[in-house]
Coordinates of C-alpha atoms in Angstrom, one line a residue:
Chain A
X4 CA -31.1 3.5 33.4
X5 CA -30.7 -0.3 33.7
X6 CA -31.7 -0.6 30.1
X7 CA -29.2 2.0 29.0
X8 CA -26.3 0.2 30.6
X9 CA -27.5 -3.1 29.1
X10 CA -27.4 -1.7 25.6
X11 CA -24.0 -0.1 26.2
X12 CA -22.6 -3.4 27.5
X13 CA -24.0 -5.2 24.5
X14 CA -22.4 -2.7 22.1
X15 CA -19.1 -3.0 23.9
X16 CA -19.3 -6.7 23.6
X17 CA -20.0 -6.5 19.9
X18 CA -17.1 -4.2 19.3
X19 CA -14.3 -5.7 21.4
X20 CA -15.0 -9.3 22.4
X21 CA -15.0 -10.3 18.8
X22 CA -11.3 -9.6 18.4
X23 CA -9.9 -13.1 17.7
X24 CA -6.6 -14.7 18.5
X25 CA -3.7 -13.2 16.5
X26 CA -3.2 -14.9 13.2
X27 CA 0.3 -16.3 12.5
X28 CA 2.6 -14.3 10.3
X29 CA 2.3 -15.0 6.5
X30 CA 5.5 -13.3 5.5
X31 CA 8.7 -15.3 4.6
X32 CA 11.4 -12.8 3.7
X33 CA 15.1 -12.7 4.3
X34 CA 15.7 -9.2 5.7
X35 CA 19.4 -9.5 6.4
X36 CA 22.2 -12.0 5.8
X37 CA 25.7 -12.0 7.3
X38 CA 28.8 -13.9 8.0
X39 CA 30.1 -13.0 11.5
X40 CA 33.1 -15.3 12.0
X41 CA 36.2 -13.2 12.4
X42 CA 38.4 -16.0 11.1
X43 CA 36.5 -15.7 7.8
X44 CA 37.0 -11.9 7.5
X45 CA 40.2 -12.4 5.4
X46 CA 38.1 -13.6 2.5
X47 CA 36.4 -10.2 2.3
X48 CA 38.0 -7.0 1.0
X49 CA 36.2 -5.0 3.7
X50 CA 34.1 -5.8 6.7
X51 CA 31.1 -4.1 5.2
X52 CA 31.0 -6.9 2.6
X53 CA 30.3 -9.5 5.2
X54 CA 26.7 -8.2 5.7
X55 CA 23.8 -7.7 3.3
X56 CA 21.3 -5.4 4.9
X57 CA 18.0 -3.9 3.7
X58 CA 17.2 -6.7 1.3
X59 CA 14.5 -5.2 -1.1
X60 CA 11.2 -7.2 -0.9
X61 CA 11.4 -8.2 -4.5
X62 CA 15.0 -9.4 -4.3
X63 CA 15.6 -13.2 -4.4
X64 CA 19.3 -13.3 -5.1
X65 CA 21.9 -12.3 -2.4
X66 CA 25.5 -12.0 -3.5
X67 CA 28.5 -11.6 -1.1
X68 CA 31.6 -10.1 -2.7
X69 CA 34.8 -12.0 -1.8
X70 CA 38.4 -11.8 -2.8
X71 CA 38.8 -15.3 -4.2
X72 CA 35.9 -17.6 -4.6
X73 CA 37.9 -20.8 -5.4
X74 CA 39.7 -20.4 -2.1
X75 CA 36.5 -20.2 -0.1
X76 CA 35.9 -22.7 2.7
X77 CA 32.3 -23.8 3.6
X78 CA 30.6 -20.7 4.9
X79 CA 28.0 -20.3 7.7
X80 CA 25.4 -17.7 6.8
X81 CA 23.1 -16.1 9.4
X82 CA 19.8 -14.7 8.5
X83 CA 17.3 -12.2 9.9
X84 CA 13.9 -13.4 8.7
X85 CA 10.3 -12.2 8.8
X86 CA 9.0 -12.7 12.4
X87 CA 8.3 -16.4 13.0
X88 CA 9.6 -17.6 9.7
X89 CA 12.0 -20.5 9.3
X90 CA 14.8 -21.2 6.8
X91 CA 16.3 -24.3 5.3
X92 CA 19.2 -25.0 5.2
X93 CA 19.2 -23.5 8.7
X94 CA 21.0 -20.2 9.4
X95 CA 24.6 -20.7 10.6
X96 CA 25.0 -24.1 8.9
X97 CA 28.1 -24.6 6.8
X98 CA 27.4 -24.6 3.1
X99 CA 29.8 -25.0 0.2
X100 CA 29.5 -22.1 -2.2
X101 CA 32.7 -22.9 -4.2
X102 CA 30.6 -24.7 -6.8
X103 CA 28.0 -22.1 -7.2
X104 CA 25.0 -20.5 -5.4
X105 CA 23.0 -22.3 -2.7
X106 CA 19.3 -22.1 -2.6
X107 CA 17.6 -21.4 0.7
X108 CA 13.8 -21.8 1.3
X109 CA 12.1 -19.6 3.8
X110 CA 8.7 -20.7 5.2
X111 CA 6.3 -18.4 6.9
X112 CA 5.2 -18.8 10.5
X113 CA 1.8 -20.0 9.4
X114 CA 3.4 -22.6 7.1
X115 CA 1.3 -21.4 4.1
X116 CA 3.9 -19.4 2.2
X117 CA 7.4 -19.9 0.9
X118 CA 10.1 -18.0 -0.9
X119 CA 13.3 -19.3 -2.4
X120 CA 16.5 -17.3 -2.3
X121 CA 19.8 -18.0 -4.0
X122 CA 22.8 -17.0 -2.1
X123 CA 26.1 -16.6 -3.9
X124 CA 29.7 -15.6 -3.3
X125 CA 31.4 -13.9 -6.2
X126 CA 34.6 -11.9 -6.8
X127 CA 34.1 -8.2 -7.5
X128 CA 33.6 -8.6 -11.2
X129 CA 34.3 -5.5 -13.2
X130 CA 31.3 -5.0 -15.4
X131 CA 32.1 -4.4 -19.0
X132 CA 32.6 -0.8 -20.0
X133 CA 30.5 -0.9 -23.2
X134 CA 26.7 -0.8 -22.8
X135 CA 24.6 -1.5 -25.9
X136 CA 21.3 -2.3 -24.2
X137 CA 20.9 -5.5 -26.1
X138 CA 20.5 -7.6 -23.0
X139 CA 17.1 -7.3 -21.4
X140 CA 14.2 -9.5 -20.4
X141 CA 10.7 -9.3 -18.8
X142 CA 10.6 -9.3 -15.0
X143 CA 9.7 -12.5 -13.2
X144 CA 6.0 -11.5 -13.2
X145 CA 6.2 -10.5 -16.8
X146 CA 5.0 -6.9 -16.2
X147 CA 8.0 -4.8 -17.2
X148 CA 11.5 -4.9 -18.7
X149 CA 14.8 -5.3 -16.8
X150 CA 18.3 -4.9 -18.2
X151 CA 21.4 -6.8 -17.3
X152 CA 25.1 -7.0 -18.3
X153 CA 26.0 -10.3 -19.8
X154 CA 29.4 -11.4 -18.4
X155 CA 31.9 -13.4 -20.6
X156 CA 30.9 -16.6 -18.8
X157 CA 27.2 -16.0 -19.6
X158 CA 26.1 -15.0 -16.1
X159 CA 23.7 -12.1 -16.0
X160 CA 24.8 -9.2 -13.8
X161 CA 21.8 -7.1 -12.7
X162 CA 23.7 -3.8 -12.7
X163 CA 20.9 -1.8 -14.2
X164 CA 17.8 -0.7 -12.4
X165 CA 14.8 1.5 -13.3
X166 CA 11.7 2.9 -11.7
X167 CA 9.5 0.4 -13.6
X168 CA 8.8 -1.6 -10.5
X169 CA 7.4 1.5 -8.8
X170 CA 5.3 2.3 -11.9
X171 CA 3.7 -1.1 -11.7
X172 CA 2.3 -0.3 -8.2
X173 CA 0.5 2.7 -9.6
X174 CA -0.5 1.3 -13.0
X175 CA -0.7 -2.5 -12.6
X176 CA -2.6 -3.0 -15.8
X177 CA -0.3 -1.1 -18.1
X178 CA 1.2 -3.2 -20.9
X179 CA 5.0 -3.6 -20.6
X180 CA 5.5 -1.3 -23.6
X181 CA 3.8 1.6 -21.8
X182 CA 6.2 1.6 -18.9
X183 CA 8.6 4.5 -18.5
X184 CA 11.7 2.4 -19.3
X185 CA 11.4 0.1 -22.3
X186 CA 13.7 -1.4 -25.0
X187 CA 13.4 0.1 -28.5
X188 CA 14.4 -1.8 -31.7
X189 CA 15.5 1.2 -33.7
X190 CA 18.6 2.0 -31.7
X191 CA 21.9 3.6 -32.9
X192 CA 22.7 0.0 -33.6
X193 CA 20.5 -2.9 -32.6
X194 CA 18.3 -2.1 -29.5
X195 CA 18.6 1.1 -27.5
X196 CA 16.8 2.0 -24.3
X197 CA 13.9 4.4 -24.5
X198 CA 13.0 6.5 -21.4
X199 CA 9.6 8.2 -21.4
X200 CA 8.1 10.4 -18.7
X201 CA 4.6 8.9 -18.0
X202 CA 1.5 9.8 -16.1
X203 CA 1.0 7.6 -13.0
X204 CA -2.8 7.9 -13.3
X205 CA -5.3 8.1 -10.4
X206 CA -3.0 6.5 -7.8
X207 CA -0.1 8.8 -8.7
X208 CA -2.3 11.8 -8.4
X209 CA -3.6 10.7 -5.0
X210 CA -0.1 10.3 -3.6
X211 CA 1.0 13.6 -5.3
X212 CA 3.4 11.7 -7.5
X213 CA 1.6 12.4 -10.8
X214 CA 4.5 11.5 -13.2
X215 CA 7.2 8.9 -13.5
X216 CA 10.3 9.9 -15.5
X217 CA 11.8 7.1 -17.5
X218 CA 15.1 6.3 -15.8
X219 CA 17.9 3.8 -16.0
X220 CA 20.8 3.7 -13.5
X221 CA 23.5 1.5 -12.0
X222 CA 22.1 0.1 -8.8
X223 CA 18.8 -1.4 -7.5
X224 CA 15.2 -0.3 -6.9
X225 CA 13.4 -0.7 -3.6
X226 CA 9.7 -0.2 -4.1
X227 CA 9.1 -0.1 -0.3
X228 CA 9.0 3.7 -0.4
X229 CA 7.3 4.1 -3.8
X230 CA 4.3 5.8 -2.3
X231 CA 6.0 7.6 0.6
X232 CA 9.6 8.6 -0.1
X233 CA 10.4 8.0 -3.7
X234 CA 13.8 9.5 -3.5
X235 CA 14.8 6.5 -1.2
X236 CA 13.6 4.0 -3.8
X237 CA 16.7 4.4 -5.9
X238 CA 19.8 2.6 -4.5
X239 CA 22.3 4.3 -6.8
X240 CA 25.7 2.8 -7.5
X241 CA 27.5 -0.5 -8.0
X242 CA 31.0 -1.5 -7.1
X243 CA 33.6 -0.3 -9.6
X244 CA 37.2 -1.2 -9.3
X245 CA 38.7 1.2 -11.9
X246 CA 38.7 5.0 -11.9
X247 CA 36.4 6.4 -14.7
X248 CA 37.6 9.3 -16.7
X249 CA 34.8 10.0 -19.1
X250 CA 31.5 8.6 -20.4
X251 CA 30.4 8.8 -24.0
X252 CA 27.3 7.7 -25.9
X253 CA 24.5 8.6 -28.3
X254 CA 21.1 10.1 -27.5
X255 CA 17.9 11.5 -29.0
X256 CA 15.5 13.7 -27.1
X257 CA 12.1 15.2 -27.5
X258 CA 10.6 17.1 -24.6
X259 CA 6.9 16.6 -23.8
X260 CA 4.5 19.4 -24.6
X261 CA 3.1 20.5 -21.3
X262 CA 5.4 21.0 -18.3
X263 CA 3.7 20.3 -14.9
X264 CA 4.7 20.5 -11.3
X265 CA 4.0 18.0 -8.5
X266 CA 0.4 19.3 -8.2
X267 CA -0.1 18.6 -11.9
X268 CA -0.3 22.3 -12.6
X269 CA 1.0 23.6 -15.9
X270 CA 4.2 25.7 -15.7
X271 CA 4.4 27.6 -19.0
X272 CA 7.8 29.1 -18.4
X273 CA 9.6 25.7 -18.3
X274 CA 10.5 23.2 -21.0
X275 CA 11.6 19.7 -19.9
X276 CA 15.2 18.6 -20.1
X277 CA 16.8 15.2 -19.8
X278 CA 19.6 14.3 -17.3
X279 CA 22.8 12.2 -17.8
X280 CA 25.3 12.2 -15.0
X281 CA 27.7 9.9 -13.1
X282 CA 29.0 9.9 -9.6
X283 CA 31.9 7.9 -8.0
X284 CA 31.7 7.6 -4.2
X285 CA 33.1 5.8 -1.2
X286 CA 30.8 2.9 -0.4
X287 CA 31.5 2.7 3.3
X288 CA 32.0 5.1 6.2
X289 CA 34.8 5.5 8.7
X290 CA 33.3 2.7 10.9
X291 CA 33.1 0.3 7.9
X292 CA 29.3 0.6 7.5
X293 CA 28.0 0.4 4.0
X294 CA 27.1 3.7 2.2
X295 CA 24.5 3.7 -0.5
X296 CA 23.4 7.0 -2.2
X297 CA 19.8 7.6 -3.2
X298 CA 17.9 10.1 -5.2
X299 CA 18.1 12.7 -2.3
X300 CA 21.9 12.7 -1.9
X301 CA 23.4 11.3 -5.0
X302 CA 24.7 14.7 -6.1
X303 CA 25.5 16.2 -2.7
X304 CA 26.8 13.4 -0.4
X305 CA 30.2 14.0 1.4
X306 CA 31.2 10.5 0.2
X307 CA 31.4 11.6 -3.4
X308 CA 35.0 11.7 -4.8
X309 CA 34.4 12.4 -8.5
X310 CA 31.4 13.3 -10.7
X311 CA 30.5 14.0 -14.3
X312 CA 27.4 15.6 -16.0
X313 CA 26.4 16.3 -19.6
X314 CA 25.8 20.0 -19.4
X315 CA 23.4 20.5 -22.3
X316 CA 21.4 18.0 -24.2
X317 CA 19.4 19.9 -26.9
X318 CA 16.4 18.2 -28.4
X319 CA 17.2 16.2 -31.5
X320 CA 15.4 13.7 -33.7
X321 CA 18.7 12.4 -35.0
X322 CA 21.3 10.4 -33.0
X323 CA 23.8 12.8 -31.5
X324 CA 26.9 11.9 -29.5
X325 CA 27.3 13.1 -25.9
X326 CA 30.3 13.1 -23.6
X327 CA 31.0 13.9 -20.0
X328 CA 34.3 14.1 -18.1
X329 CA 34.8 13.3 -14.4
X330 CA 36.0 16.0 -12.1
X331 CA 37.5 14.7 -8.9
X332 CA 36.6 16.5 -5.6
X333 CA 38.6 14.2 -3.3
X334 CA 41.6 12.0 -3.7
X335 CA 41.0 8.4 -4.8
X336 CA 42.8 5.6 -3.0
X337 CA 44.0 3.2 -5.7
X338 CA 44.3 0.1 -3.5
X339 CA 40.9 0.8 -2.0
X340 CA 39.5 1.2 -5.5
X341 CA 40.9 -2.2 -6.5
X342 CA 39.4 -3.8 -3.3
X343 CA 35.9 -2.6 -4.2
X344 CA 35.7 0.4 -1.9
X345 CA 34.0 2.7 -4.3
X346 CA 30.6 2.7 -6.1
X347 CA 29.8 4.2 -9.5
X348 CA 26.4 5.5 -10.2
X349 CA 25.6 6.2 -13.8
X350 CA 22.1 7.8 -14.3
X351 CA 19.9 8.5 -17.3
X352 CA 16.5 10.3 -16.9
X353 CA 13.9 11.6 -19.4
X354 CA 13.1 14.5 -17.0
X355 CA 15.9 16.3 -15.1
X356 CA 13.6 17.2 -12.1
X357 CA 11.4 14.1 -12.5
X358 CA 12.5 13.0 -9.0
X359 CA 10.6 16.1 -7.7
X360 CA 7.6 15.1 -10.0
X361 CA 8.2 18.1 -12.2
X362 CA 8.4 17.4 -16.0
X363 CA 6.4 16.8 -19.1
X364 CA 4.5 13.7 -19.8
X365 CA 5.8 12.4 -23.1
X366 CA 9.4 13.6 -22.8
X367 CA 11.4 10.9 -24.5
X368 CA 15.1 10.2 -24.2
X369 CA 16.8 7.4 -26.3
X370 CA 20.2 6.2 -25.2
X371 CA 22.6 3.8 -26.9
X372 CA 26.2 2.7 -27.2
X373 CA 27.4 4.0 -23.9
X374 CA 31.1 3.6 -23.1
X375 CA 33.0 4.3 -19.9
X376 CA 36.8 5.2 -20.3
X377 CA 39.1 4.4 -17.4
X378 CA 42.2 6.0 -16.2
X379 CA 44.7 3.3 -17.2
X380 CA 43.2 3.0 -20.7
X381 CA 43.9 6.5 -21.9
Chain B
X7 CA -35.4 -12.6 6.6
X8 CA -37.2 -15.5 8.2
X9 CA -37.3 -13.6 11.4
X10 CA -39.0 -10.6 9.8
X11 CA -41.5 -12.9 8.1
X12 CA -42.5 -14.7 11.3
X13 CA -42.9 -11.4 13.1
X14 CA -45.2 -10.1 10.4
X15 CA -47.0 -13.3 10.3
X16 CA -47.5 -13.3 14.1
X17 CA -48.9 -9.8 13.8
X18 CA -51.3 -10.8 11.1
X19 CA -52.6 -13.8 13.1
X20 CA -53.5 -11.8 16.2
X21 CA -57.3 -11.7 16.3
X22 CA -58.3 -8.1 15.9
X23 CA -61.4 -7.2 17.9
X24 CA -63.9 -5.2 16.0
X25 CA -63.8 -1.5 16.9
X26 CA -66.2 -0.8 19.7
X27 CA -68.3 2.2 20.1
X28 CA -65.6 3.9 22.1
X29 CA -64.1 4.3 18.6
X30 CA -60.8 3.9 16.9
X31 CA -59.6 7.0 18.7
X32 CA -59.0 5.3 22.0
X33 CA -57.0 2.6 20.4
X34 CA -54.5 5.0 18.8
X35 CA -51.5 6.3 20.6
X36 CA -49.0 8.8 18.9
X37 CA -45.5 9.5 20.2
X38 CA -42.8 11.9 19.1
X39 CA -39.3 10.7 19.6
X40 CA -35.7 12.1 19.9
X41 CA -32.7 9.8 20.3
X42 CA -29.0 9.3 20.0
X43 CA -27.5 6.2 18.5
X44 CA -24.2 4.5 19.3
X45 CA -23.0 1.7 17.2
X46 CA -21.2 0.9 14.1
X47 CA -21.0 -0.7 10.7
X48 CA -19.0 -3.9 11.0
X49 CA -18.8 -7.5 9.9
X50 CA -20.7 -9.9 12.1
X51 CA -17.8 -11.6 13.9
X52 CA -14.6 -9.6 13.3
X53 CA -12.0 -11.5 11.2
X54 CA -8.8 -12.5 13.0
X55 CA -6.9 -10.2 10.6
X56 CA -8.5 -7.2 12.4
X57 CA -6.3 -6.9 15.5
X58 CA -7.6 -3.9 17.5
X59 CA -10.0 -1.0 17.6
X60 CA -7.7 1.9 18.2
X61 CA -10.3 4.6 18.5
X62 CA -14.0 5.0 18.1
X63 CA -15.2 8.6 17.8
X64 CA -18.8 9.7 18.8
X65 CA -20.6 11.0 15.7
X66 CA -23.8 13.1 15.7
X67 CA -26.1 10.0 15.4
X68 CA -29.4 11.8 16.3
X69 CA -32.8 10.5 15.5
X70 CA -36.1 12.3 15.4
X71 CA -39.4 10.8 14.5
X72 CA -43.1 10.3 15.1
X73 CA -45.0 7.0 15.3
X74 CA -48.4 5.7 16.0
X75 CA -49.6 2.5 17.8
X76 CA -52.8 0.8 17.2
X77 CA -54.0 -1.3 20.1
X78 CA -54.9 -4.8 19.0
X79 CA -55.7 -6.3 22.4
X80 CA -55.2 -5.4 26.0
X81 CA -51.5 -6.0 25.8
X82 CA -50.6 -6.1 22.2
X83 CA -50.4 -3.4 19.6
X84 CA -49.0 -2.6 16.2
X85 CA -46.6 0.2 15.9
X86 CA -45.5 2.1 12.7
X87 CA -43.4 5.2 12.6
X88 CA -41.3 7.5 10.4
X89 CA -37.9 8.4 11.7
X90 CA -35.1 10.5 10.4
X91 CA -31.9 8.8 11.5
X92 CA -28.1 9.5 11.3
X93 CA -26.0 6.3 11.5
X94 CA -22.5 7.6 11.2
X95 CA -19.2 6.0 12.3
X96 CA -15.7 7.2 12.7
X97 CA -13.2 4.6 13.9
X98 CA -9.7 3.4 13.6
X99 CA -8.5 -0.2 13.5
X100 CA -5.3 -2.0 13.1
X101 CA -4.9 -5.1 10.9
X102 CA -2.4 -7.9 10.3
X103 CA -2.4 -9.5 6.9
X104 CA -5.9 -8.1 6.0
X105 CA -6.8 -8.9 2.4
X106 CA -7.8 -5.8 0.5
X107 CA -8.4 -4.7 -3.0
X108 CA -8.7 -1.0 -3.8
X109 CA -9.7 0.2 -7.2
X110 CA -9.1 3.7 -8.6
X111 CA -10.5 4.1 -12.0
X112 CA -9.1 1.1 -13.9
X113 CA -6.1 0.7 -11.7
X114 CA -6.4 -1.8 -8.9
X115 CA -4.2 -2.3 -5.9
X116 CA -4.7 -5.7 -4.3
X117 CA -2.8 -7.4 -1.5
X118 CA -2.5 -8.0 2.2
X119 CA -2.3 -5.0 4.5
X120 CA -0.8 -4.7 7.9
X121 CA -1.2 -1.4 9.7
X122 CA -3.8 1.2 10.6
X123 CA -7.1 2.0 8.9
X124 CA -9.3 5.0 9.6
X125 CA -12.9 4.4 8.5
X126 CA -15.6 6.9 8.2
X127 CA -19.2 6.0 7.4
X128 CA -22.0 8.5 6.8
X129 CA -25.6 7.3 6.6
X130 CA -28.5 9.7 6.7
X131 CA -31.9 8.1 6.2
X132 CA -35.6 7.9 6.6
X133 CA -36.6 4.7 8.4
X134 CA -40.0 3.1 8.7
X135 CA -40.2 0.5 11.5
X136 CA -43.2 -1.8 11.7
X137 CA -43.3 -3.4 15.1
X138 CA -45.4 -5.5 17.3
X139 CA -45.7 -4.0 20.8
X140 CA -46.4 -5.7 24.1
X141 CA -47.2 -4.0 27.3
X142 CA -45.5 -6.0 30.1
X143 CA -46.6 -3.5 32.7
X144 CA -48.4 -0.2 32.9
X145 CA -45.2 1.6 32.3
X146 CA -43.1 -0.7 30.2
X147 CA -43.8 -1.7 26.6
X148 CA -41.6 -3.9 24.4
X149 CA -41.3 -3.5 20.6
X150 CA -40.0 -5.8 17.9
X151 CA -40.2 -5.9 14.2
X152 CA -38.7 -5.2 10.8
X153 CA -37.6 -1.8 9.5
X154 CA -36.9 -0.3 6.1
X155 CA -34.5 2.6 5.6
X156 CA -34.1 4.8 2.6
X157 CA -30.8 6.6 2.5
X158 CA -30.8 10.2 1.4
X159 CA -27.1 10.8 2.1
X160 CA -24.3 8.3 2.2
X161 CA -20.5 8.1 2.4
X162 CA -18.0 5.3 3.0
X163 CA -14.4 6.4 2.9
X164 CA -11.2 6.3 4.8
X165 CA -7.5 5.7 4.5
X166 CA -4.8 3.1 5.3
X167 CA -1.8 4.6 7.0
X168 CA 1.3 3.7 9.1
X169 CA 1.6 0.2 7.7
X170 CA 2.5 -1.7 4.6
X171 CA 0.9 -3.6 1.8
X172 CA 2.3 -6.8 0.3
X173 CA 1.2 -6.6 -3.3
X174 CA -1.0 -9.5 -4.4
X175 CA 0.0 -11.9 -1.6
X176 CA 2.3 -12.1 1.4
X177 CA 5.4 -12.8 -0.8
X178 CA 4.7 -9.8 -3.1
X179 CA 6.6 -6.5 -3.1
X180 CA 6.3 -4.4 0.0
X181 CA 4.8 -0.9 -0.2
X182 CA 4.9 1.3 2.8
X183 CA 2.0 3.6 3.7
X184 CA 3.0 6.7 5.4
X185 CA 1.5 8.6 8.3
X186 CA 0.6 11.9 6.5
X187 CA -1.7 12.9 3.7
X188 CA -0.1 12.1 0.3
X189 CA 1.7 9.1 1.8
X190 CA -1.4 7.1 2.8
X191 CA -3.9 5.3 0.6
X192 CA -7.4 6.9 0.6
X193 CA -10.5 5.1 -0.6
X194 CA -14.1 6.0 -1.2
X195 CA -16.8 3.4 -1.8
X196 CA -19.7 5.7 -1.3
X197 CA -21.1 4.9 -4.8
X198 CA -21.3 1.2 -4.0
X199 CA -23.6 1.7 -1.0
X200 CA -27.2 0.6 -1.0
X201 CA -29.9 3.3 -0.9
X202 CA -32.3 0.9 0.8
X203 CA -31.6 -1.1 4.0
X204 CA -33.6 -3.7 5.7
X205 CA -33.3 -4.9 9.2
X206 CA -34.9 -5.8 12.5
X207 CA -35.3 -3.6 15.5
X208 CA -36.2 -4.4 19.1
X209 CA -36.8 -1.9 21.9
X210 CA -38.4 -0.8 25.1
X211 CA -40.5 2.2 26.0
X212 CA -40.5 3.1 29.6
X213 CA -43.1 5.6 30.6
X214 CA -42.0 7.9 33.5
X215 CA -44.4 10.8 33.5
X216 CA -48.0 11.0 32.3
X217 CA -46.9 11.9 28.8
X218 CA -43.2 11.2 28.5
X219 CA -40.6 8.5 29.0
X220 CA -37.3 6.9 28.0
X221 CA -36.7 4.5 25.2
X222 CA -33.9 2.1 24.3
X223 CA -33.7 0.4 20.9
X224 CA -31.4 -1.8 19.0
X225 CA -31.5 -2.0 15.2
X226 CA -29.7 -4.8 13.4
X227 CA -29.2 -4.5 9.7
X228 CA -29.9 -7.7 7.7
X229 CA -28.6 -6.2 4.4
X230 CA -25.0 -5.2 4.1
X231 CA -24.4 -1.5 3.6
X232 CA -22.9 -2.2 0.1
X233 CA -24.5 -3.8 -2.9
X234 CA -24.1 -7.6 -2.8
X235 CA -21.8 -7.6 -5.9
X236 CA -19.3 -5.3 -4.0
X237 CA -16.3 -7.4 -3.1
X238 CA -13.6 -4.8 -2.4
X239 CA -14.1 -5.1 1.4
X240 CA -13.7 -8.8 2.3
X241 CA -16.5 -9.0 4.8
X242 CA -20.1 -7.8 4.4
X243 CA -20.6 -4.9 6.7
X244 CA -23.9 -4.6 8.6
X245 CA -25.1 -1.5 10.4
X246 CA -25.8 -2.3 14.1
X247 CA -26.8 0.6 16.3
X248 CA -28.3 1.1 19.7
X249 CA -30.5 4.2 20.4
X250 CA -31.2 5.8 23.7
X251 CA -34.1 8.2 23.5
X252 CA -36.9 10.3 24.9
X253 CA -40.5 10.2 23.8
X254 CA -43.5 12.4 24.3
X255 CA -47.0 11.1 23.9
X256 CA -49.0 13.5 21.7
X257 CA -52.2 11.5 21.6

């Protein structure tokens, strides 16, 4: 038996004693950023605006919304970073943001990796109310298209988001033209946006997320949950300081031929439909914490105060107008609205139940010339 | 490979006495064997990015075989055998910043992974060991030499769960892997496994009764379990198994 225990000891040695010292962390992210000086609270419309939480891993621009940027004193920003990472300028140091954004560099614990973030303070700018989808560019890695709203002073407001970033995880080699959300030159006038329901290939099948509907929405995309909880990837809504009455625009739609469910099984009784809807909701709770709606609660949240939906969108090869009118379900506080207390989510999708991975590969929705009408303009 | 060569060379250089009148028969010994192997398929020297071995399940790593020894001198002999072996593995590890590249059809997911990995290896094979034997006492015999294995059934698969991948490098987008099927990343590199493995084995036979005894063997793979052009798993994985067994002397 001596030999037996010797062999076992040798094996145990092989398996465990080879565990080496823990390597230092390679990550260098800003996870949260905040201003926590009570004397500075007067510069913010609400306390929730003093803290930016859940920074998506692809985000490199952090923007605090303030009442009046020109009146801003030097601000101390605190950061929560990846474990062991360091930041320069250091967290809590006073920085002057009145002249524009400040760049912070985060270095990983092992010193081998860096990320640069720009932090900015801006007034709650009212995005334009006309969306022509002429302003787009390739993402920083050149893989897919992103849309923005060009402000009068030439700054790009990243108000639009799509699931393209999630599609890239499943189909990293796809050319940018084959993504679900792409620009199309033959719009109603100029460019339009083309939303196509795509197959997500082998990876998508494995994760039981076999299709990706083309979508475009007000908000941001967080790819963290792209393989696990896709409904949480869509941060729907941006601050809107006016009350919307209706949304109009033009569309074309062709449903794909074969409707499939989340197991990729054909459902002969169903034909794909697009979705166009909008939701206005309170962007903070009673305690002042931020509220962001996602794919799972954007139609059902108790914070919703008003919503609109285009009831029917029959297939058409020719541009057709669409219109939807908001119906309020709760009173809207006018002064809170002015102070940025509400978010508006405007959503377009090439497959109405694409968020449940039901739809037809090939369903195509074209959207152009979208206009939001506000209460005081009618 | 040098080790194998020198062992073969040493065996070849031993002066073989001509067979005496007592005949070849007395010089031959045949043993049937039954054994159970414990071990794994792992890189030699675990990288620092592998943080812990969370679980290591026993798999049915049985071995049966028959082998013959030809006595070369009073103490030395040459042993050759045919074994059917199972060298499976089922383990779970945790990683921190482990570089991985997983390909599904033409779509590749590459990055650094922090989290759990469940790894299953299935290797069923016929093995031919060629060993030099040395009797250090009447009851104890040592064996050492190369072996060749031909795999008849192979599988290398698993899944990454309860963790996250940073796409491409540690600054890339973060993708969370869940803790249930459909939310974790499975992989299967069975097709990239070699059908033929080479290695060295050392062991000891300990005769207890007139015909039977116990044995302990250690086999150390010198070829990785995957083809040499396989780069998906960062480190080359070698099969290293220890076998405890019984033998029965037939002749």
